Protein backbone atom coordinates (compact mmCIF):
# COMPACT_ATOMS: atom_id res chain seq x y z
CA UNK A 1 0.00 0.00 0.00
CA UNK A 2 1.32 3.45 -0.86
CA UNK A 3 2.02 5.91 1.94
CA UNK A 4 1.74 9.67 2.22
CA UNK A 5 5.33 10.87 2.50
CA UNK A 6 5.11 14.68 2.42
CA UNK A 7 2.72 17.63 2.52
CA UNK A 8 3.18 21.29 1.76
CA UNK A 9 1.48 24.65 1.98
CA UNK A 10 1.80 27.34 -0.68
CA UNK A 11 1.18 31.01 0.15
CA UNK A 12 2.19 34.43 -1.14
CA UNK A 13 3.03 35.41 2.45
CA UNK A 14 5.22 32.63 3.89
CA UNK A 15 6.66 34.98 6.52
CA UNK A 16 3.17 35.49 7.98
CA UNK A 17 2.57 31.74 7.87
CA UNK A 18 5.87 31.11 9.68
CA UNK A 19 5.11 33.66 12.38
CA UNK A 20 1.58 32.37 13.01
CA UNK A 21 2.22 28.63 12.88
CA UNK A 22 5.58 28.90 14.58
CA UNK A 23 3.87 30.55 17.53
CA UNK A 24 0.79 28.31 17.45
CA UNK A 25 2.45 24.91 17.04
CA UNK A 26 6.11 25.50 17.82
CA UNK A 27 7.12 24.70 14.24
CA UNK A 28 10.47 25.91 12.98
CA UNK A 29 11.31 26.67 9.36
CA UNK A 30 14.55 25.82 7.57
CA UNK A 31 15.26 27.34 4.12
CA UNK A 32 15.76 24.64 1.48
CA UNK A 33 16.25 23.92 -2.22
CA UNK A 34 17.38 27.43 -3.23
CA UNK A 35 20.23 25.92 -5.27
CA UNK A 36 18.14 23.08 -6.74
CA UNK A 37 16.06 22.61 -9.88
CA UNK A 38 13.03 23.70 -7.84
CA UNK A 39 14.58 27.21 -7.52
CA UNK A 40 11.88 28.52 -5.22
CA UNK A 41 11.45 30.21 -1.87
CA UNK A 42 10.93 27.04 0.15
CA UNK A 43 11.21 26.06 3.80
CA UNK A 44 11.14 22.68 5.51
CA UNK A 45 8.61 22.75 8.34
CA UNK A 46 10.14 21.03 11.36
CA UNK A 47 9.06 19.74 14.75
CA UNK A 48 11.87 18.91 17.16
CA UNK A 49 14.35 19.04 14.27
CA UNK A 50 12.41 16.57 12.07
CA UNK A 51 10.93 17.68 8.73
CA UNK A 52 7.17 17.17 8.63
CA UNK A 53 6.24 19.21 5.56
CA UNK A 54 7.09 22.13 3.33
CA UNK A 55 6.20 25.78 2.87
CA UNK A 56 6.57 27.44 -0.53
CA UNK A 57 6.14 31.04 -1.66
CA UNK A 58 3.41 31.22 -4.28
CA UNK A 59 4.34 32.67 -7.66
CA UNK A 60 1.05 34.54 -7.59
CA UNK A 61 -0.57 36.97 -5.18
CA UNK A 62 -3.87 35.19 -5.76
CA UNK A 63 -5.34 33.61 -2.67
CA UNK A 64 -4.29 29.94 -2.57
CA UNK A 65 -6.94 27.30 -2.99
CA UNK A 66 -7.96 25.60 0.21
CA UNK A 67 -6.14 22.39 0.88
CA UNK A 68 -2.87 20.65 1.53
CA UNK A 69 -0.79 18.92 -1.12
CA UNK A 70 -0.03 15.36 -0.13
CA UNK A 71 2.85 13.42 -1.66
CA UNK A 72 2.61 9.69 -2.23
CA UNK A 73 5.74 7.59 -2.66
CA UNK A 74 5.94 5.65 -5.95
CA UNK A 75 8.50 3.24 -7.35
CA UNK A 76 8.34 4.50 -10.96
CA UNK A 77 7.54 8.21 -11.19
CA UNK A 78 7.05 8.36 -14.95
CA UNK A 79 4.75 5.32 -14.97
CA UNK A 80 2.72 6.81 -12.12
CA UNK A 81 2.37 10.14 -13.98
CA UNK A 82 1.26 8.26 -17.10
CA UNK A 83 -1.31 6.41 -14.99
CA UNK A 84 -2.62 9.76 -13.72
CA UNK A 85 -3.24 10.83 -17.32
CA UNK A 86 -4.78 7.45 -18.27
CA UNK A 87 -7.26 7.90 -15.45
CA UNK A 88 -8.29 11.41 -16.52
CA UNK A 89 -5.90 13.50 -14.45
CA UNK A 90 -3.33 16.04 -15.60
CA UNK A 91 0.40 16.29 -14.92
CA UNK A 92 1.29 19.69 -13.46
CA UNK A 93 5.02 19.12 -13.07
CA UNK A 94 7.05 16.26 -14.53
CA UNK A 95 10.03 14.76 -12.69
CA UNK A 96 11.90 17.47 -10.83
CA UNK A 97 15.17 16.92 -9.00
CA UNK A 98 15.71 18.38 -5.54
CA UNK A 99 19.43 17.71 -5.37
CA UNK A 100 21.23 14.60 -4.30
CA UNK A 101 20.63 11.30 -6.02
CA UNK A 102 17.54 10.16 -4.15
CA UNK A 103 14.94 12.96 -4.25
CA UNK A 104 12.59 13.51 -7.17
CA UNK A 105 8.97 14.53 -7.37
CA UNK A 106 6.19 15.44 -9.78
CA UNK A 107 2.76 16.97 -9.21
CA UNK A 108 -0.60 16.28 -10.78
CA UNK A 109 -4.25 17.28 -10.72
CA UNK A 110 -6.96 14.71 -10.26
CA UNK A 111 -10.03 14.96 -12.52
CA UNK A 112 -11.74 17.45 -10.20
CA UNK A 113 -8.67 19.68 -9.91
CA UNK A 114 -7.17 18.60 -6.59
CA UNK A 115 -3.38 18.86 -6.69
CA UNK A 116 -1.20 16.11 -5.23
CA UNK A 117 2.40 15.05 -5.41
CA UNK A 118 4.28 11.92 -6.34
CA UNK A 119 7.66 11.31 -4.67
CA UNK A 120 10.40 8.82 -5.46
CA UNK A 121 13.91 7.99 -4.41
CA UNK A 122 14.51 6.22 -7.74
CA UNK A 123 16.22 7.78 -10.77
CA UNK A 124 14.36 7.80 -14.10
CA UNK A 125 13.68 4.29 -15.41
CA UNK A 126 15.72 5.17 -18.50
CA UNK A 127 18.79 6.10 -16.44
CA UNK A 128 21.91 4.15 -17.45
CA UNK A 129 22.44 1.04 -15.37
CA UNK A 130 18.96 1.05 -13.83
CA UNK A 131 16.73 -1.95 -14.24
CA UNK A 132 13.03 -1.37 -14.78
CA UNK A 133 11.84 -3.62 -11.96
CA UNK A 134 8.24 -3.16 -10.91
CA UNK A 135 6.05 -0.78 -12.87
CA UNK A 136 3.70 -0.41 -9.93
CA UNK A 137 2.54 3.06 -8.95
CA UNK A 138 2.74 2.07 -5.29
PDB file of C-alpha atoms in Angstrom:
ATOM      1  CA  UNK A   1       0.000   0.000   0.000  1.00  0.00           C
ATOM      2  CA  UNK A   2       1.325   3.454  -0.863  1.00  0.00           C
ATOM      3  CA  UNK A   3       2.022   5.915   1.937  1.00  0.00           C
ATOM      4  CA  UNK A   4       1.737   9.671   2.217  1.00  0.00           C
ATOM      5  CA  UNK A   5       5.328  10.873   2.498  1.00  0.00           C
ATOM      6  CA  UNK A   6       5.112  14.684   2.420  1.00  0.00           C
ATOM      7  CA  UNK A   7       2.716  17.627   2.523  1.00  0.00           C
ATOM      8  CA  UNK A   8       3.180  21.291   1.763  1.00  0.00           C
ATOM      9  CA  UNK A   9       1.483  24.645   1.975  1.00  0.00           C
ATOM     10  CA  UNK A  10       1.800  27.345  -0.678  1.00  0.00           C
ATOM     11  CA  UNK A  11       1.180  31.006   0.146  1.00  0.00           C
ATOM     12  CA  UNK A  12       2.186  34.428  -1.142  1.00  0.00           C
ATOM     13  CA  UNK A  13       3.031  35.405   2.454  1.00  0.00           C
ATOM     14  CA  UNK A  14       5.222  32.632   3.895  1.00  0.00           C
ATOM     15  CA  UNK A  15       6.661  34.983   6.517  1.00  0.00           C
ATOM     16  CA  UNK A  16       3.169  35.493   7.981  1.00  0.00           C
ATOM     17  CA  UNK A  17       2.575  31.735   7.868  1.00  0.00           C
ATOM     18  CA  UNK A  18       5.866  31.111   9.680  1.00  0.00           C
ATOM     19  CA  UNK A  19       5.109  33.657  12.378  1.00  0.00           C
ATOM     20  CA  UNK A  20       1.577  32.374  13.005  1.00  0.00           C
ATOM     21  CA  UNK A  21       2.217  28.632  12.878  1.00  0.00           C
ATOM     22  CA  UNK A  22       5.578  28.900  14.583  1.00  0.00           C
ATOM     23  CA  UNK A  23       3.866  30.553  17.533  1.00  0.00           C
ATOM     24  CA  UNK A  24       0.788  28.310  17.447  1.00  0.00           C
ATOM     25  CA  UNK A  25       2.450  24.907  17.043  1.00  0.00           C
ATOM     26  CA  UNK A  26       6.114  25.496  17.816  1.00  0.00           C
ATOM     27  CA  UNK A  27       7.115  24.700  14.245  1.00  0.00           C
ATOM     28  CA  UNK A  28      10.471  25.914  12.984  1.00  0.00           C
ATOM     29  CA  UNK A  29      11.312  26.667   9.357  1.00  0.00           C
ATOM     30  CA  UNK A  30      14.546  25.824   7.573  1.00  0.00           C
ATOM     31  CA  UNK A  31      15.262  27.339   4.122  1.00  0.00           C
ATOM     32  CA  UNK A  32      15.756  24.642   1.481  1.00  0.00           C
ATOM     33  CA  UNK A  33      16.251  23.915  -2.221  1.00  0.00           C
ATOM     34  CA  UNK A  34      17.385  27.427  -3.235  1.00  0.00           C
ATOM     35  CA  UNK A  35      20.225  25.916  -5.274  1.00  0.00           C
ATOM     36  CA  UNK A  36      18.141  23.077  -6.736  1.00  0.00           C
ATOM     37  CA  UNK A  37      16.063  22.605  -9.879  1.00  0.00           C
ATOM     38  CA  UNK A  38      13.035  23.702  -7.839  1.00  0.00           C
ATOM     39  CA  UNK A  39      14.583  27.209  -7.524  1.00  0.00           C
ATOM     40  CA  UNK A  40      11.880  28.518  -5.221  1.00  0.00           C
ATOM     41  CA  UNK A  41      11.448  30.207  -1.865  1.00  0.00           C
ATOM     42  CA  UNK A  42      10.926  27.044   0.153  1.00  0.00           C
ATOM     43  CA  UNK A  43      11.213  26.060   3.800  1.00  0.00           C
ATOM     44  CA  UNK A  44      11.143  22.677   5.510  1.00  0.00           C
ATOM     45  CA  UNK A  45       8.605  22.754   8.343  1.00  0.00           C
ATOM     46  CA  UNK A  46      10.136  21.032  11.357  1.00  0.00           C
ATOM     47  CA  UNK A  47       9.059  19.739  14.747  1.00  0.00           C
ATOM     48  CA  UNK A  48      11.867  18.914  17.164  1.00  0.00           C
ATOM     49  CA  UNK A  49      14.350  19.036  14.271  1.00  0.00           C
ATOM     50  CA  UNK A  50      12.409  16.567  12.070  1.00  0.00           C
ATOM     51  CA  UNK A  51      10.935  17.676   8.733  1.00  0.00           C
ATOM     52  CA  UNK A  52       7.170  17.168   8.632  1.00  0.00           C
ATOM     53  CA  UNK A  53       6.238  19.207   5.560  1.00  0.00           C
ATOM     54  CA  UNK A  54       7.086  22.127   3.325  1.00  0.00           C
ATOM     55  CA  UNK A  55       6.200  25.775   2.868  1.00  0.00           C
ATOM     56  CA  UNK A  56       6.565  27.444  -0.526  1.00  0.00           C
ATOM     57  CA  UNK A  57       6.141  31.036  -1.664  1.00  0.00           C
ATOM     58  CA  UNK A  58       3.414  31.218  -4.279  1.00  0.00           C
ATOM     59  CA  UNK A  59       4.338  32.672  -7.655  1.00  0.00           C
ATOM     60  CA  UNK A  60       1.046  34.543  -7.588  1.00  0.00           C
ATOM     61  CA  UNK A  61      -0.573  36.967  -5.185  1.00  0.00           C
ATOM     62  CA  UNK A  62      -3.868  35.187  -5.763  1.00  0.00           C
ATOM     63  CA  UNK A  63      -5.343  33.607  -2.674  1.00  0.00           C
ATOM     64  CA  UNK A  64      -4.291  29.939  -2.568  1.00  0.00           C
ATOM     65  CA  UNK A  65      -6.943  27.302  -2.993  1.00  0.00           C
ATOM     66  CA  UNK A  66      -7.958  25.601   0.207  1.00  0.00           C
ATOM     67  CA  UNK A  67      -6.144  22.390   0.878  1.00  0.00           C
ATOM     68  CA  UNK A  68      -2.868  20.650   1.526  1.00  0.00           C
ATOM     69  CA  UNK A  69      -0.787  18.919  -1.120  1.00  0.00           C
ATOM     70  CA  UNK A  70      -0.025  15.362  -0.133  1.00  0.00           C
ATOM     71  CA  UNK A  71       2.847  13.419  -1.657  1.00  0.00           C
ATOM     72  CA  UNK A  72       2.614   9.694  -2.232  1.00  0.00           C
ATOM     73  CA  UNK A  73       5.741   7.590  -2.663  1.00  0.00           C
ATOM     74  CA  UNK A  74       5.944   5.653  -5.947  1.00  0.00           C
ATOM     75  CA  UNK A  75       8.504   3.235  -7.353  1.00  0.00           C
ATOM     76  CA  UNK A  76       8.341   4.500 -10.962  1.00  0.00           C
ATOM     77  CA  UNK A  77       7.539   8.211 -11.188  1.00  0.00           C
ATOM     78  CA  UNK A  78       7.050   8.358 -14.953  1.00  0.00           C
ATOM     79  CA  UNK A  79       4.750   5.322 -14.966  1.00  0.00           C
ATOM     80  CA  UNK A  80       2.719   6.811 -12.124  1.00  0.00           C
ATOM     81  CA  UNK A  81       2.367  10.142 -13.977  1.00  0.00           C
ATOM     82  CA  UNK A  82       1.256   8.264 -17.102  1.00  0.00           C
ATOM     83  CA  UNK A  83      -1.314   6.413 -14.992  1.00  0.00           C
ATOM     84  CA  UNK A  84      -2.622   9.756 -13.717  1.00  0.00           C
ATOM     85  CA  UNK A  85      -3.242  10.828 -17.321  1.00  0.00           C
ATOM     86  CA  UNK A  86      -4.780   7.455 -18.274  1.00  0.00           C
ATOM     87  CA  UNK A  87      -7.262   7.900 -15.450  1.00  0.00           C
ATOM     88  CA  UNK A  88      -8.289  11.409 -16.523  1.00  0.00           C
ATOM     89  CA  UNK A  89      -5.897  13.495 -14.449  1.00  0.00           C
ATOM     90  CA  UNK A  90      -3.334  16.043 -15.596  1.00  0.00           C
ATOM     91  CA  UNK A  91       0.402  16.287 -14.921  1.00  0.00           C
ATOM     92  CA  UNK A  92       1.285  19.686 -13.461  1.00  0.00           C
ATOM     93  CA  UNK A  93       5.024  19.122 -13.068  1.00  0.00           C
ATOM     94  CA  UNK A  94       7.046  16.261 -14.531  1.00  0.00           C
ATOM     95  CA  UNK A  95      10.029  14.758 -12.690  1.00  0.00           C
ATOM     96  CA  UNK A  96      11.900  17.474 -10.834  1.00  0.00           C
ATOM     97  CA  UNK A  97      15.172  16.915  -8.998  1.00  0.00           C
ATOM     98  CA  UNK A  98      15.707  18.376  -5.545  1.00  0.00           C
ATOM     99  CA  UNK A  99      19.429  17.713  -5.365  1.00  0.00           C
ATOM    100  CA  UNK A 100      21.231  14.602  -4.303  1.00  0.00           C
ATOM    101  CA  UNK A 101      20.633  11.301  -6.018  1.00  0.00           C
ATOM    102  CA  UNK A 102      17.540  10.157  -4.146  1.00  0.00           C
ATOM    103  CA  UNK A 103      14.944  12.959  -4.253  1.00  0.00           C
ATOM    104  CA  UNK A 104      12.589  13.512  -7.170  1.00  0.00           C
ATOM    105  CA  UNK A 105       8.971  14.531  -7.369  1.00  0.00           C
ATOM    106  CA  UNK A 106       6.190  15.437  -9.775  1.00  0.00           C
ATOM    107  CA  UNK A 107       2.759  16.967  -9.205  1.00  0.00           C
ATOM    108  CA  UNK A 108      -0.596  16.279 -10.783  1.00  0.00           C
ATOM    109  CA  UNK A 109      -4.250  17.281 -10.720  1.00  0.00           C
ATOM    110  CA  UNK A 110      -6.960  14.708 -10.255  1.00  0.00           C
ATOM    111  CA  UNK A 111     -10.030  14.959 -12.524  1.00  0.00           C
ATOM    112  CA  UNK A 112     -11.738  17.451 -10.197  1.00  0.00           C
ATOM    113  CA  UNK A 113      -8.668  19.676  -9.911  1.00  0.00           C
ATOM    114  CA  UNK A 114      -7.166  18.595  -6.591  1.00  0.00           C
ATOM    115  CA  UNK A 115      -3.378  18.859  -6.688  1.00  0.00           C
ATOM    116  CA  UNK A 116      -1.197  16.105  -5.225  1.00  0.00           C
ATOM    117  CA  UNK A 117       2.399  15.055  -5.411  1.00  0.00           C
ATOM    118  CA  UNK A 118       4.281  11.920  -6.339  1.00  0.00           C
ATOM    119  CA  UNK A 119       7.663  11.313  -4.672  1.00  0.00           C
ATOM    120  CA  UNK A 120      10.400   8.824  -5.458  1.00  0.00           C
ATOM    121  CA  UNK A 121      13.915   7.991  -4.411  1.00  0.00           C
ATOM    122  CA  UNK A 122      14.506   6.216  -7.740  1.00  0.00           C
ATOM    123  CA  UNK A 123      16.223   7.780 -10.768  1.00  0.00           C
ATOM    124  CA  UNK A 124      14.356   7.795 -14.097  1.00  0.00           C
ATOM    125  CA  UNK A 125      13.677   4.288 -15.413  1.00  0.00           C
ATOM    126  CA  UNK A 126      15.717   5.174 -18.503  1.00  0.00           C
ATOM    127  CA  UNK A 127      18.794   6.104 -16.440  1.00  0.00           C
ATOM    128  CA  UNK A 128      21.907   4.155 -17.452  1.00  0.00           C
ATOM    129  CA  UNK A 129      22.436   1.042 -15.371  1.00  0.00           C
ATOM    130  CA  UNK A 130      18.960   1.047 -13.830  1.00  0.00           C
ATOM    131  CA  UNK A 131      16.730  -1.951 -14.237  1.00  0.00           C
ATOM    132  CA  UNK A 132      13.034  -1.366 -14.776  1.00  0.00           C
ATOM    133  CA  UNK A 133      11.845  -3.617 -11.961  1.00  0.00           C
ATOM    134  CA  UNK A 134       8.239  -3.161 -10.909  1.00  0.00           C
ATOM    135  CA  UNK A 135       6.051  -0.784 -12.868  1.00  0.00           C
ATOM    136  CA  UNK A 136       3.702  -0.408  -9.935  1.00  0.00           C
ATOM    137  CA  UNK A 137       2.542   3.061  -8.951  1.00  0.00           C
ATOM    138  CA  UNK A 138       2.742   2.075  -5.291  1.00  0.00           C
TER     139      UNK A 138
END
